[in-house]
Amino acid sequence: MIRVGQGYDIHKLVEGRSLFIGGVHIPSPKGAEAHSDGDALLHALMDALLGALALGDIGSHFPPSDNQWKDVDSRELLGKVLKMVQIRGYKVGNVDCTVILEDPKLGTLKGDMARVIAADLQIPQERLSVKAKTKEGVGATGRGEAVEALVTLLLVKDQPQ
Ligand code: MG
């Protein structure tokens, strides 16, 4: 049994905040405006995991109105979501991620993100892809006002022994 999931997130970029993408700190004068750490890629990833099993979205599991999630490390939430997947007998097959950020260019940081996410998902890095794009100056994200992320993944049900 396989299930596909997709996730998307966007966060506004503002001065005076740290920027985290895929669990990695990105040197940047601006960071994501958010109730949590604002990690758009991990948020999209969690929505893809939840979506694959029709378990709602991160807003329903970790509502911003609940202060226990204020400034929370998204990797901590990802661990909780992965448990929801595993408890239902699924594991992660492969994951394909796209980050859209005008500046700074992510370059080698993509590899750092892939290492962090693959480790957190307990999969070999060869099954996880992190790509980066810009918006070629178009729209709010193109003006450097936001970061966006998209994730598509496959979940595979463990075969009964
Ligand atoms: Mg978010």
JSON list of C-alpha atoms and ligand atoms in Angstrom, two decimals:
[
{"chain": "A", "resi": 1, "resn": "MET", "atom": "CA", "xyz": [0.00, 0.00, 0.00]},
{"chain": "A", "resi": 2, "resn": "ILE", "atom": "CA", "xyz": [1.40, 3.39, -0.96]},
{"chain": "A", "resi": 3, "resn": "ARG", "atom": "CA", "xyz": [0.03, 6.86, -0.31]},
{"chain": "A", "resi": 4, "resn": "VAL", "atom": "CA", "xyz": [1.12, 10.15, -1.85]},
{"chain": "A", "resi": 5, "resn": "GLY", "atom": "CA", "xyz": [1.16, 13.45, 0.05]},
{"chain": "A", "resi": 6, "resn": "GLN", "atom": "CA", "xyz": [1.81, 17.04, -0.91]},
{"chain": "A", "resi": 7, "resn": "GLY", "atom": "CA", "xyz": [2.46, 20.11, 1.22]},
{"chain": "A", "resi": 8, "resn": "TYR", "atom": "CA", "xyz": [2.96, 23.83, 0.70]},
{"chain": "A", "resi": 9, "resn": "ASP", "atom": "CA", "xyz": [3.88, 26.70, 3.01]},
{"chain": "A", "resi": 10, "resn": "ILE", "atom": "CA", "xyz": [4.76, 30.37, 2.80]},
{"chain": "A", "resi": 11, "resn": "HIS", "atom": "CA", "xyz": [6.13, 32.72, 5.43]},
{"chain": "A", "resi": 12, "resn": "LYS", "atom": "CA", "xyz": [6.63, 36.45, 5.28]},
{"chain": "A", "resi": 13, "resn": "LEU", "atom": "CA", "xyz": [10.26, 37.55, 5.77]},
{"chain": "A", "resi": 14, "resn": "VAL", "atom": "CA", "xyz": [10.89, 40.32, 8.29]},
{"chain": "A", "resi": 15, "resn": "GLU", "atom": "CA", "xyz": [13.93, 41.89, 9.90]},
{"chain": "A", "resi": 16, "resn": "GLY", "atom": "CA", "xyz": [14.87, 40.83, 13.43]},
{"chain": "A", "resi": 17, "resn": "ARG", "atom": "CA", "xyz": [14.03, 37.13, 13.03]},
{"chain": "A", "resi": 18, "resn": "SER", "atom": "CA", "xyz": [16.30, 34.14, 12.39]},
{"chain": "A", "resi": 19, "resn": "LEU", "atom": "CA", "xyz": [15.72, 32.22, 9.17]},
{"chain": "A", "resi": 20, "resn": "PHE", "atom": "CA", "xyz": [15.37, 28.45, 9.42]},
{"chain": "A", "resi": 21, "resn": "ILE", "atom": "CA", "xyz": [14.74, 26.29, 6.36]},
{"chain": "A", "resi": 22, "resn": "GLY", "atom": "CA", "xyz": [14.73, 22.51, 6.55]},
{"chain": "A", "resi": 23, "resn": "GLY", "atom": "CA", "xyz": [16.05, 22.62, 10.11]},
{"chain": "A", "resi": 24, "resn": "VAL", "atom": "CA", "xyz": [19.11, 24.61, 9.02]},
{"chain": "A", "resi": 25, "resn": "HIS", "atom": "CA", "xyz": [19.91, 28.18, 10.09]},
{"chain": "A", "resi": 26, "resn": "ILE", "atom": "CA", "xyz": [20.32, 30.34, 6.98]},
{"chain": "A", "resi": 27, "resn": "PRO", "atom": "CA", "xyz": [22.52, 33.43, 7.35]},
{"chain": "A", "resi": 28, "resn": "SER", "atom": "CA", "xyz": [20.16, 36.23, 6.30]},
{"chain": "A", "resi": 29, "resn": "PRO", "atom": "CA", "xyz": [19.22, 39.74, 7.48]},
{"chain": "A", "resi": 30, "resn": "LYS", "atom": "CA", "xyz": [15.57, 38.64, 7.48]},
{"chain": "A", "resi": 31, "resn": "GLY", "atom": "CA", "xyz": [13.74, 35.68, 9.02]},
{"chain": "A", "resi": 32, "resn": "ALA", "atom": "CA", "xyz": [10.29, 34.17, 8.86]},
{"chain": "A", "resi": 33, "resn": "GLU", "atom": "CA", "xyz": [7.46, 35.92, 10.68]},
{"chain": "A", "resi": 34, "resn": "ALA", "atom": "CA", "xyz": [5.70, 33.15, 12.56]},
{"chain": "A", "resi": 35, "resn": "HIS", "atom": "CA", "xyz": [4.33, 31.92, 15.85]},
{"chain": "A", "resi": 36, "resn": "SER", "atom": "CA", "xyz": [6.71, 28.95, 15.64]},
{"chain": "A", "resi": 37, "resn": "ASP", "atom": "CA", "xyz": [10.26, 29.05, 14.24]},
{"chain": "A", "resi": 38, "resn": "GLY", "atom": "CA", "xyz": [8.68, 29.64, 10.82]},
{"chain": "A", "resi": 39, "resn": "ASP", "atom": "CA", "xyz": [10.47, 26.82, 9.01]},
{"chain": "A", "resi": 40, "resn": "ALA", "atom": "CA", "xyz": [8.43, 26.77, 5.77]},
{"chain": "A", "resi": 41, "resn": "LEU", "atom": "CA", "xyz": [10.09, 23.62, 4.43]},
{"chain": "A", "resi": 42, "resn": "LEU", "atom": "CA", "xyz": [9.48, 21.54, 7.56]},
{"chain": "A", "resi": 43, "resn": "HIS", "atom": "CA", "xyz": [5.91, 22.87, 7.72]},
{"chain": "A", "resi": 44, "resn": "ALA", "atom": "CA", "xyz": [5.28, 21.82, 4.10]},
{"chain": "A", "resi": 45, "resn": "LEU", "atom": "CA", "xyz": [6.86, 18.45, 4.87]},
{"chain": "A", "resi": 46, "resn": "MET", "atom": "CA", "xyz": [4.59, 17.88, 7.88]},
{"chain": "A", "resi": 47, "resn": "ASP", "atom": "CA", "xyz": [1.52, 18.82, 5.82]},
{"chain": "A", "resi": 48, "resn": "ALA", "atom": "CA", "xyz": [2.61, 16.31, 3.16]},
{"chain": "A", "resi": 49, "resn": "LEU", "atom": "CA", "xyz": [3.03, 13.55, 5.77]},
{"chain": "A", "resi": 50, "resn": "LEU", "atom": "CA", "xyz": [-0.36, 14.33, 7.33]},
{"chain": "A", "resi": 51, "resn": "GLY", "atom": "CA", "xyz": [-2.02, 14.78, 3.94]},
{"chain": "A", "resi": 52, "resn": "ALA", "atom": "CA", "xyz": [-0.83, 11.40, 2.68]},
{"chain": "A", "resi": 53, "resn": "LEU", "atom": "CA", "xyz": [-2.84, 9.73, 5.46]},
{"chain": "A", "resi": 54, "resn": "ALA", "atom": "CA", "xyz": [-5.72, 12.24, 5.45]},
{"chain": "A", "resi": 55, "resn": "LEU", "atom": "CA", "xyz": [-4.85, 13.30, 9.00]},
{"chain": "A", "resi": 56, "resn": "GLY", "atom": "CA", "xyz": [-5.57, 17.01, 8.59]},
{"chain": "A", "resi": 57, "resn": "ASP", "atom": "CA", "xyz": [-2.83, 19.62, 8.63]},
{"chain": "A", "resi": 58, "resn": "ILE", "atom": "CA", "xyz": [-0.31, 21.08, 11.06]},
{"chain": "A", "resi": 59, "resn": "GLY", "atom": "CA", "xyz": [-2.68, 23.90, 11.93]},
{"chain": "A", "resi": 60, "resn": "SER", "atom": "CA", "xyz": [-5.18, 21.37, 13.28]},
{"chain": "A", "resi": 61, "resn": "HIS", "atom": "CA", "xyz": [-2.59, 19.43, 15.30]},
{"chain": "A", "resi": 62, "resn": "PHE", "atom": "CA", "xyz": [-0.48, 22.36, 16.53]},
{"chain": "A", "resi": 63, "resn": "PRO", "atom": "CA", "xyz": [-2.76, 25.42, 16.46]},
{"chain": "A", "resi": 64, "resn": "PRO", "atom": "CA", "xyz": [-0.98, 28.81, 16.62]},
{"chain": "A", "resi": 65, "resn": "SER", "atom": "CA", "xyz": [-3.58, 29.83, 19.22]},
{"chain": "A", "resi": 66, "resn": "ASP", "atom": "CA", "xyz": [-2.00, 27.30, 21.63]},
{"chain": "A", "resi": 67, "resn": "ASN", "atom": "CA", "xyz": [0.93, 28.93, 23.41]},
{"chain": "A", "resi": 68, "resn": "GLN", "atom": "CA", "xyz": [2.76, 25.63, 23.92]},
{"chain": "A", "resi": 69, "resn": "TRP", "atom": "CA", "xyz": [3.77, 25.84, 20.23]},
{"chain": "A", "resi": 70, "resn": "LYS", "atom": "CA", "xyz": [5.14, 29.39, 20.46]},
{"chain": "A", "resi": 71, "resn": "ASP", "atom": "CA", "xyz": [8.69, 29.54, 18.99]},
{"chain": "A", "resi": 72, "resn": "VAL", "atom": "CA", "xyz": [8.71, 25.72, 18.94]},
{"chain": "A", "resi": 73, "resn": "ASP", "atom": "CA", "xyz": [11.48, 23.97, 17.00]},
{"chain": "A", "resi": 74, "resn": "SER", "atom": "CA", "xyz": [9.74, 22.55, 13.92]},
{"chain": "A", "resi": 75, "resn": "ARG", "atom": "CA", "xyz": [11.98, 19.46, 14.09]},
{"chain": "A", "resi": 76, "resn": "GLU", "atom": "CA", "xyz": [10.28, 18.64, 17.39]},
{"chain": "A", "resi": 77, "resn": "LEU", "atom": "CA", "xyz": [6.87, 18.83, 15.68]},
{"chain": "A", "resi": 78, "resn": "LEU", "atom": "CA", "xyz": [8.18, 16.75, 12.77]},
{"chain": "A", "resi": 79, "resn": "GLY", "atom": "CA", "xyz": [9.10, 14.02, 15.24]},
{"chain": "A", "resi": 80, "resn": "LYS", "atom": "CA", "xyz": [5.52, 14.00, 16.53]},
{"chain": "A", "resi": 81, "resn": "VAL", "atom": "CA", "xyz": [4.08, 13.84, 13.00]},
{"chain": "A", "resi": 82, "resn": "LEU", "atom": "CA", "xyz": [6.46, 11.03, 12.01]},
{"chain": "A", "resi": 83, "resn": "LYS", "atom": "CA", "xyz": [5.22, 9.05, 15.02]},
{"chain": "A", "resi": 84, "resn": "MET", "atom": "CA", "xyz": [1.61, 9.49, 13.78]},
{"chain": "A", "resi": 85, "resn": "VAL", "atom": "CA", "xyz": [2.74, 8.00, 10.46]},
{"chain": "A", "resi": 86, "resn": "GLN", "atom": "CA", "xyz": [4.70, 5.13, 12.00]},
{"chain": "A", "resi": 87, "resn": "ILE", "atom": "CA", "xyz": [1.95, 4.19, 14.44]},
{"chain": "A", "resi": 88, "resn": "ARG", "atom": "CA", "xyz": [-0.29, 3.58, 11.41]},
{"chain": "A", "resi": 89, "resn": "GLY", "atom": "CA", "xyz": [2.27, 1.18, 9.94]},
{"chain": "A", "resi": 90, "resn": "TYR", "atom": "CA", "xyz": [3.72, 3.49, 7.29]},
{"chain": "A", "resi": 91, "resn": "LYS", "atom": "CA", "xyz": [7.24, 4.60, 6.59]},
{"chain": "A", "resi": 92, "resn": "VAL", "atom": "CA", "xyz": [8.57, 7.29, 4.31]},
{"chain": "A", "resi": 93, "resn": "GLY", "atom": "CA", "xyz": [9.44, 6.10, 0.79]},
{"chain": "A", "resi": 94, "resn": "ASN", "atom": "CA", "xyz": [10.91, 9.14, -0.91]},
{"chain": "A", "resi": 95, "resn": "VAL", "atom": "CA", "xyz": [10.60, 12.89, -0.51]},
{"chain": "A", "resi": 96, "resn": "ASP", "atom": "CA", "xyz": [11.00, 15.67, -3.09]},
{"chain": "A", "resi": 97, "resn": "CYS", "atom": "CA", "xyz": [11.31, 19.23, -1.74]},
{"chain": "A", "resi": 98, "resn": "THR", "atom": "CA", "xyz": [11.45, 22.63, -3.44]},
{"chain": "A", "resi": 99, "resn": "VAL", "atom": "CA", "xyz": [12.37, 25.84, -1.61]},
{"chain": "A", "resi": 100, "resn": "ILE", "atom": "CA", "xyz": [11.60, 29.17, -3.26]},
{"chain": "A", "resi": 101, "resn": "LEU", "atom": "CA", "xyz": [13.73, 32.00, -1.91]},
{"chain": "A", "resi": 102, "resn": "GLU", "atom": "CA", "xyz": [15.10, 35.00, -3.77]},
{"chain": "A", "resi": 103, "resn": "ASP", "atom": "CA", "xyz": [18.00, 35.75, -1.47]},
{"chain": "A", "resi": 104, "resn": "PRO", "atom": "CA", "xyz": [20.34, 34.43, -0.16]},
{"chain": "A", "resi": 105, "resn": "LYS", "atom": "CA", "xyz": [21.12, 31.67, -2.66]},
{"chain": "A", "resi": 106, "resn": "LEU", "atom": "CA", "xyz": [20.98, 28.35, -0.80]},
{"chain": "A", "resi": 107, "resn": "GLY", "atom": "CA", "xyz": [23.85, 26.60, -2.63]},
{"chain": "A", "resi": 108, "resn": "THR", "atom": "CA", "xyz": [25.56, 24.08, -0.38]},
{"chain": "A", "resi": 109, "resn": "LEU", "atom": "CA", "xyz": [22.99, 24.65, 2.37]},
{"chain": "A", "resi": 110, "resn": "LYS", "atom": "CA", "xyz": [20.63, 22.40, 0.38]},
{"chain": "A", "resi": 111, "resn": "GLY", "atom": "CA", "xyz": [22.87, 19.46, 1.24]},
{"chain": "A", "resi": 112, "resn": "ASP", "atom": "CA", "xyz": [22.77, 20.40, 4.92]},
{"chain": "A", "resi": 113, "resn": "MET", "atom": "CA", "xyz": [18.96, 20.50, 4.78]},
{"chain": "A", "resi": 114, "resn": "ALA", "atom": "CA", "xyz": [18.85, 17.10, 3.06]},
{"chain": "A", "resi": 115, "resn": "ARG", "atom": "CA", "xyz": [21.07, 15.58, 5.76]},
{"chain": "A", "resi": 116, "resn": "VAL", "atom": "CA", "xyz": [18.94, 17.00, 8.60]},
{"chain": "A", "resi": 117, "resn": "ILE", "atom": "CA", "xyz": [15.61, 16.01, 7.08]},
{"chain": "A", "resi": 118, "resn": "ALA", "atom": "CA", "xyz": [16.70, 12.51, 6.02]},
{"chain": "A", "resi": 119, "resn": "ALA", "atom": "CA", "xyz": [18.02, 11.86, 9.53]},
{"chain": "A", "resi": 120, "resn": "ASP", "atom": "CA", "xyz": [14.81, 13.16, 11.11]},
{"chain": "A", "resi": 121, "resn": "LEU", "atom": "CA", "xyz": [12.69, 11.00, 8.77]},
{"chain": "A", "resi": 122, "resn": "GLN", "atom": "CA", "xyz": [14.96, 7.98, 9.37]},
{"chain": "A", "resi": 123, "resn": "ILE", "atom": "CA", "xyz": [15.59, 7.42, 5.66]},
{"chain": "A", "resi": 124, "resn": "PRO", "atom": "CA", "xyz": [18.79, 7.25, 3.59]},
{"chain": "A", "resi": 125, "resn": "GLN", "atom": "CA", "xyz": [19.68, 10.57, 2.01]},
{"chain": "A", "resi": 126, "resn": "GLU", "atom": "CA", "xyz": [19.43, 9.08, -1.49]},
{"chain": "A", "resi": 127, "resn": "ARG", "atom": "CA", "xyz": [15.64, 9.02, -1.04]},
{"chain": "A", "resi": 128, "resn": "LEU", "atom": "CA", "xyz": [15.40, 12.72, -0.26]},
{"chain": "A", "resi": 129, "resn": "SER", "atom": "CA", "xyz": [15.76, 15.62, -2.69]},
{"chain": "A", "resi": 130, "resn": "VAL", "atom": "CA", "xyz": [16.03, 19.31, -1.80]},
{"chain": "A", "resi": 131, "resn": "LYS", "atom": "CA", "xyz": [15.88, 21.72, -4.72]},
{"chain": "A", "resi": 132, "resn": "ALA", "atom": "CA", "xyz": [16.02, 25.52, -4.61]},
{"chain": "A", "resi": 133, "resn": "LYS", "atom": "CA", "xyz": [14.55, 28.11, -6.97]},
{"chain": "A", "resi": 134, "resn": "THR", "atom": "CA", "xyz": [14.03, 31.84, -7.11]},
{"chain": "A", "resi": 135, "resn": "LYS", "atom": "CA", "xyz": [10.94, 33.62, -8.45]},
{"chain": "A", "resi": 136, "resn": "GLU", "atom": "CA", "xyz": [13.10, 35.58, -10.93]},
{"chain": "A", "resi": 137, "resn": "GLY", "atom": "CA", "xyz": [12.10, 38.80, -9.19]},
{"chain": "A", "resi": 138, "resn": "VAL", "atom": "CA", "xyz": [8.37, 38.22, -9.78]},
{"chain": "A", "resi": 139, "resn": "GLY", "atom": "CA", "xyz": [5.77, 38.87, -7.06]},
{"chain": "A", "resi": 140, "resn": "ALA", "atom": "CA", "xyz": [6.20, 39.15, -3.30]},
{"chain": "A", "resi": 141, "resn": "THR", "atom": "CA", "xyz": [8.56, 36.17, -3.01]},
{"chain": "A", "resi": 142, "resn": "GLY", "atom": "CA", "xyz": [10.53, 37.52, -5.95]},
{"chain": "A", "resi": 143, "resn": "ARG", "atom": "CA", "xyz": [10.93, 40.83, -4.12]},
{"chain": "A", "resi": 144, "resn": "GLY", "atom": "CA", "xyz": [12.41, 38.96, -1.15]},
{"chain": "A", "resi": 145, "resn": "GLU", "atom": "CA", "xyz": [9.32, 39.43, 1.00]},
{"chain": "A", "resi": 146, "resn": "ALA", "atom": "CA", "xyz": [8.59, 35.73, 1.58]},
{"chain": "A", "resi": 147, "resn": "VAL", "atom": "CA", "xyz": [9.93, 32.19, 1.54]},
{"chain": "A", "resi": 148, "resn": "GLU", "atom": "CA", "xyz": [7.89, 29.34, 0.05]},
{"chain": "A", "resi": 149, "resn": "ALA", "atom": "CA", "xyz": [8.28, 25.57, 0.12]},
{"chain": "A", "resi": 150, "resn": "LEU", "atom": "CA", "xyz": [6.64, 22.63, -1.63]},
{"chain": "A", "resi": 151, "resn": "VAL", "atom": "CA", "xyz": [6.96, 18.95, -0.74]},
{"chain": "A", "resi": 152, "resn": "THR", "atom": "CA", "xyz": [5.74, 15.79, -2.46]},
{"chain": "A", "resi": 153, "resn": "LEU", "atom": "CA", "xyz": [6.35, 12.44, -0.82]},
{"chain": "A", "resi": 154, "resn": "LEU", "atom": "CA", "xyz": [5.40, 8.80, -0.83]},
{"chain": "A", "resi": 155, "resn": "LEU", "atom": "CA", "xyz": [4.47, 6.73, 2.20]},
{"chain": "A", "resi": 156, "resn": "VAL", "atom": "CA", "xyz": [4.82, 2.95, 2.07]},
{"chain": "A", "resi": 157, "resn": "LYS", "atom": "CA", "xyz": [2.92, 0.58, 4.36]},
{"chain": "A", "resi": 158, "resn": "ASP", "atom": "CA", "xyz": [5.09, -1.97, 6.09]},
{"chain": "A", "resi": 159, "resn": "GLN", "atom": "CA", "xyz": [4.35, -5.45, 4.75]},
{"chain": "A", "resi": 160, "resn": "PRO", "atom": "CA", "xyz": [2.99, -7.86, 7.36]},
{"chain": "A", "resi": 161, "resn": "GLN", "atom": "CA", "xyz": [5.68, -10.42, 8.23]},
{"chain": "B", "resi": 1, "resn": "MG", "atom": "MG", "xyz": [4.24, 27.62, 8.34]}
]
